[in-house]
Short mmCIF file of C-alpha atoms in Angstrom, two decimals:
data_model
loop_
_atom_site.label_atom_id
_atom_site.label_comp_id
_atom_site.label_asym_id
_atom_site.label_seq_id
_atom_site.Cartn_x
_atom_site.Cartn_y
_atom_site.Cartn_z
CA MET A 1 4.53 -5.26 103.37
CA ILE A 2 5.73 -3.15 100.44
CA LEU A 3 9.39 -3.77 101.32
CA LYS A 4 8.70 -7.49 101.66
CA SER A 5 6.91 -7.59 98.29
CA THR A 6 9.77 -5.69 96.71
CA GLY A 7 12.27 -8.18 98.09
CA ILE A 8 10.25 -11.09 96.72
CA LEU A 9 10.06 -9.41 93.31
CA ILE A 10 13.82 -8.88 93.21
CA PHE A 11 14.40 -12.49 94.25
CA LEU A 12 12.19 -13.70 91.39
CA ILE A 13 14.04 -11.48 88.91
CA ILE A 14 17.38 -12.90 90.05
CA LEU A 15 16.03 -16.45 89.90
CA LEU A 16 14.80 -15.98 86.34
CA SER A 17 18.01 -14.29 85.27
CA CYS A 18 20.03 -17.26 86.52
CA SER A 19 17.94 -19.90 84.76
CA SER A 20 19.51 -21.76 81.89
CA SER A 21 18.98 -20.35 78.41
CA THR A 22 20.76 -20.30 75.06
CA GLN A 23 20.83 -17.63 72.37
CA LEU A 24 22.10 -17.85 68.79
CA THR A 25 23.64 -14.65 67.43
CA ASP A 26 25.52 -13.42 64.35
CA ILE A 27 23.76 -15.91 62.09
CA TYR A 28 25.19 -15.91 58.56
CA VAL A 29 23.60 -17.63 55.56
CA ASP A 30 25.16 -17.73 52.09
CA LYS A 31 22.15 -16.94 49.90
CA ASN A 32 23.78 -18.71 46.95
CA PHE A 33 23.58 -22.00 48.84
CA ALA A 34 20.39 -21.42 50.83
CA ALA A 35 17.70 -24.02 50.13
CA GLU A 36 20.36 -26.45 48.85
CA GLU A 37 19.30 -29.59 50.69
CA LEU A 38 22.15 -31.53 52.24
CA LYS A 39 22.30 -35.31 51.97
CA LYS A 40 25.51 -36.32 53.73
CA VAL A 41 27.37 -34.34 56.40
CA LEU A 42 30.57 -34.85 58.38
CA VAL A 43 30.40 -33.40 61.90
CA LEU A 44 33.71 -32.23 63.36
CA GLY A 45 34.09 -31.05 66.95
CA ILE A 46 36.97 -28.79 67.97
CA ALA A 47 37.81 -28.56 71.67
CA LYS A 48 40.78 -29.18 73.97
CA GLU A 49 39.18 -32.23 75.55
CA ASP A 50 38.63 -35.30 73.38
CA TRP A 51 35.48 -36.30 75.28
CA LYS A 52 33.94 -32.91 74.54
CA LYS A 53 34.64 -33.26 70.80
CA LYS A 54 32.89 -36.63 70.87
CA VAL A 55 29.84 -35.20 72.65
CA TYR A 56 29.65 -32.34 70.13
CA GLU A 57 29.70 -34.74 67.22
CA ASN A 58 27.25 -37.24 68.69
CA GLU A 59 24.66 -34.60 69.64
CA PHE A 60 24.75 -32.91 66.23
CA ARG A 61 24.49 -36.32 64.58
CA SER A 62 21.35 -37.09 66.60
CA GLU A 63 19.69 -33.81 65.60
CA LEU A 64 20.62 -34.00 61.92
CA ARG A 65 19.39 -37.58 61.63
CA LYS A 66 15.92 -36.38 62.61
CA HIS A 67 15.91 -34.67 59.21
CA ASN A 68 16.99 -37.80 57.32
CA ILE A 69 20.56 -36.57 56.85
CA GLU A 70 23.28 -39.20 56.61
CA VAL A 71 25.80 -38.14 59.25
CA LEU A 72 29.42 -39.13 59.76
CA THR A 73 31.40 -38.19 62.87
CA ALA A 74 35.08 -37.24 62.78
CA TRP A 75 35.92 -39.27 65.87
CA GLN A 76 34.79 -42.42 64.07
CA GLU A 77 35.86 -41.59 60.52
CA LEU A 78 39.08 -39.58 60.41
CA PRO A 79 42.52 -41.16 60.91
CA LYS A 80 43.95 -40.84 64.41
CA GLY A 81 47.51 -40.13 65.45
CA GLU A 82 48.47 -38.32 62.26
CA GLU A 83 48.34 -34.76 60.98
CA LEU A 84 45.26 -34.02 58.88
CA THR A 85 46.00 -32.11 55.67
CA LYS A 86 43.89 -30.43 53.02
CA GLU A 87 44.52 -33.42 50.78
CA THR A 88 43.32 -35.78 53.53
CA PHE A 89 39.99 -33.97 53.75
CA GLU A 90 39.56 -33.56 49.99
CA LYS A 91 40.10 -37.26 49.37
CA TYR A 92 37.77 -38.21 52.23
CA PHE A 93 34.99 -35.88 51.03
CA LYS A 94 35.26 -37.25 47.49
CA ASP A 95 35.46 -40.91 48.49
CA GLN A 96 32.50 -40.61 50.89
CA ASN A 97 30.40 -38.20 48.75
CA VAL A 98 30.14 -35.74 51.65
CA ASP A 99 28.11 -32.60 50.82
CA ALA A 100 29.15 -30.48 53.78
CA VAL A 101 31.14 -30.45 56.99
CA LEU A 102 29.66 -28.97 60.16
CA VAL A 103 32.28 -27.72 62.61
CA ALA A 104 31.33 -27.17 66.27
CA ILE A 105 33.90 -25.09 68.16
CA ALA A 106 34.30 -24.57 71.91
CA ALA A 107 34.77 -20.80 72.27
CA GLY A 108 35.38 -20.50 76.00
CA GLU A 109 33.49 -19.25 79.04
CA SER A 110 32.86 -15.86 80.65
CA THR A 111 30.93 -14.38 83.57
CA GLU A 112 28.51 -11.49 83.68
CA GLU A 113 27.52 -9.57 86.81
CA THR A 114 24.23 -7.69 87.22
CA LEU A 115 23.34 -5.43 90.16
CA TYR A 116 19.65 -5.38 91.10
CA SER A 117 18.72 -2.38 93.25
CA GLY A 118 16.34 -2.88 96.16
CA GLY A 119 12.92 -1.33 95.65
CA THR A 120 10.97 0.25 92.82
CA SER A 121 9.30 3.63 92.47
CA HIS A 122 5.71 4.27 91.40
CA VAL A 123 4.69 7.84 90.59
CA TYR A 124 0.93 7.39 90.92
CA MET A 125 0.87 5.88 94.43
CA GLY A 126 -0.38 7.49 97.61
CA PHE A 127 2.26 9.07 99.85
CA TYR A 128 2.95 6.01 102.01
CA GLY A 129 3.23 3.55 99.14
CA PHE A 130 5.33 5.98 97.15
CA TYR A 131 7.67 6.84 100.03
CA PHE A 132 8.37 3.33 101.24
CA SER A 133 8.85 1.79 97.81
CA THR A 134 11.06 4.67 96.68
CA ALA A 135 13.07 4.71 99.90
CA ALA A 136 13.79 1.02 99.37
CA VAL A 137 15.81 1.96 96.28
CA PHE A 138 18.12 4.14 98.34
CA TYR A 139 18.31 2.26 101.62
CA SER A 140 18.09 -1.43 100.67
CA PRO A 141 21.31 -3.25 99.71
CA GLY A 142 21.69 -4.23 96.07
CA TYR A 143 21.57 -7.81 94.91
CA LEU A 144 24.53 -8.91 92.81
CA SER A 145 23.88 -11.76 90.37
CA GLU A 146 26.75 -13.49 88.58
CA GLU A 147 26.03 -15.60 85.51
CA LYS A 148 28.27 -18.15 83.84
CA ILE A 149 28.16 -17.97 80.04
CA VAL A 150 29.41 -20.75 77.75
CA HIS A 151 30.28 -19.71 74.19
CA MET A 152 30.26 -21.87 71.06
CA LYS A 153 30.62 -21.24 67.34
CA THR A 154 29.17 -23.45 64.64
CA ASN A 155 30.23 -23.27 60.98
CA LEU A 156 28.88 -25.17 57.98
CA TYR A 157 31.10 -25.55 54.90
CA GLU A 158 30.31 -26.97 51.49
CA THR A 159 32.96 -29.46 50.41
CA GLY A 160 33.26 -28.48 46.73
CA GLU A 161 35.40 -25.38 47.31
CA GLY A 162 35.44 -25.35 51.11
CA LYS A 163 33.29 -22.20 51.36
CA ILE A 164 31.42 -21.32 54.52
CA ILE A 165 27.69 -21.38 53.81
CA TRP A 166 26.23 -20.95 57.30
CA SER A 167 27.53 -19.92 60.72
CA ALA A 168 26.35 -18.75 64.13
CA LYS A 169 27.64 -17.96 67.60
CA SER A 170 25.87 -19.16 70.72
CA GLN A 171 25.78 -18.05 74.34
CA SER A 172 24.43 -20.43 76.97
CA TYR A 173 23.60 -18.83 80.32
CA GLU A 174 23.95 -20.80 83.56
CA PRO A 175 24.02 -24.26 81.94
CA LYS A 176 23.81 -27.27 84.24
CA ASN A 177 26.61 -29.07 82.41
CA THR A 178 28.44 -29.34 79.09
CA LYS A 179 26.04 -31.93 77.70
CA GLU A 180 23.07 -29.61 78.28
CA VAL A 181 24.85 -26.82 76.37
CA ILE A 182 25.63 -29.03 73.40
CA GLN A 183 22.17 -30.59 73.30
CA THR A 184 20.51 -27.17 73.26
CA VAL A 185 22.92 -25.61 70.77
CA SER A 186 22.74 -28.57 68.38
CA ARG A 187 18.93 -28.46 68.45
CA ASP A 188 18.82 -24.70 67.87
CA VAL A 189 21.43 -24.82 65.11
CA VAL A 190 19.63 -27.58 63.21
CA ASP A 191 16.35 -25.67 63.57
CA GLU A 192 18.05 -22.69 61.89
CA LEU A 193 19.45 -24.92 59.16
CA TYR A 194 15.89 -26.10 58.56
CA LEU A 195 14.67 -22.51 58.25
CA ALA A 196 17.47 -21.78 55.78
CA GLY A 197 16.48 -24.79 53.68
CA PHE A 198 19.64 -26.85 54.20
CA VAL A 199 17.70 -29.67 55.86
CA LYS A 200 14.10 -30.79 55.38
#
């Protein structure tokens, strides 16, 4: 019974570890610009696949609009089939009165392996409970869990001098698909922008 319970516990740990989740890390906020409310933002996705850029931009647009931000997307606004220069962006920002540009970057994928040992030990058990649960650690095979991790980076720049005023990295564990990653990251990023005072 103890071995069976231990196996069930390990199975639940593995199941939880493989569930989808997203974490934001390395959050940077320029204190000189914090609490400066943004009015108009251009969202620019950077990825190898054009469809992924479009999904990035559309999802961030949806989240920012919830905070009454006027949002422009690069796939709709910027010229296609030509090289974009500094002058191209400067003219566009000035002509459109854009406050900031939010850049969502695909940063690749990785895998992480975790070995879960069979069994647990409990010092204050009786002999039988202690022996069988402890023995399980040494005699039961380990359980190897492999997680897929999708990485993204999001930067926010003010358009006056092109300075970065906010940034964060994200790690999404075992996502169902690309759209789920981008939906979650865009929501979490905009929540952080709200906390920093960039959106209301």
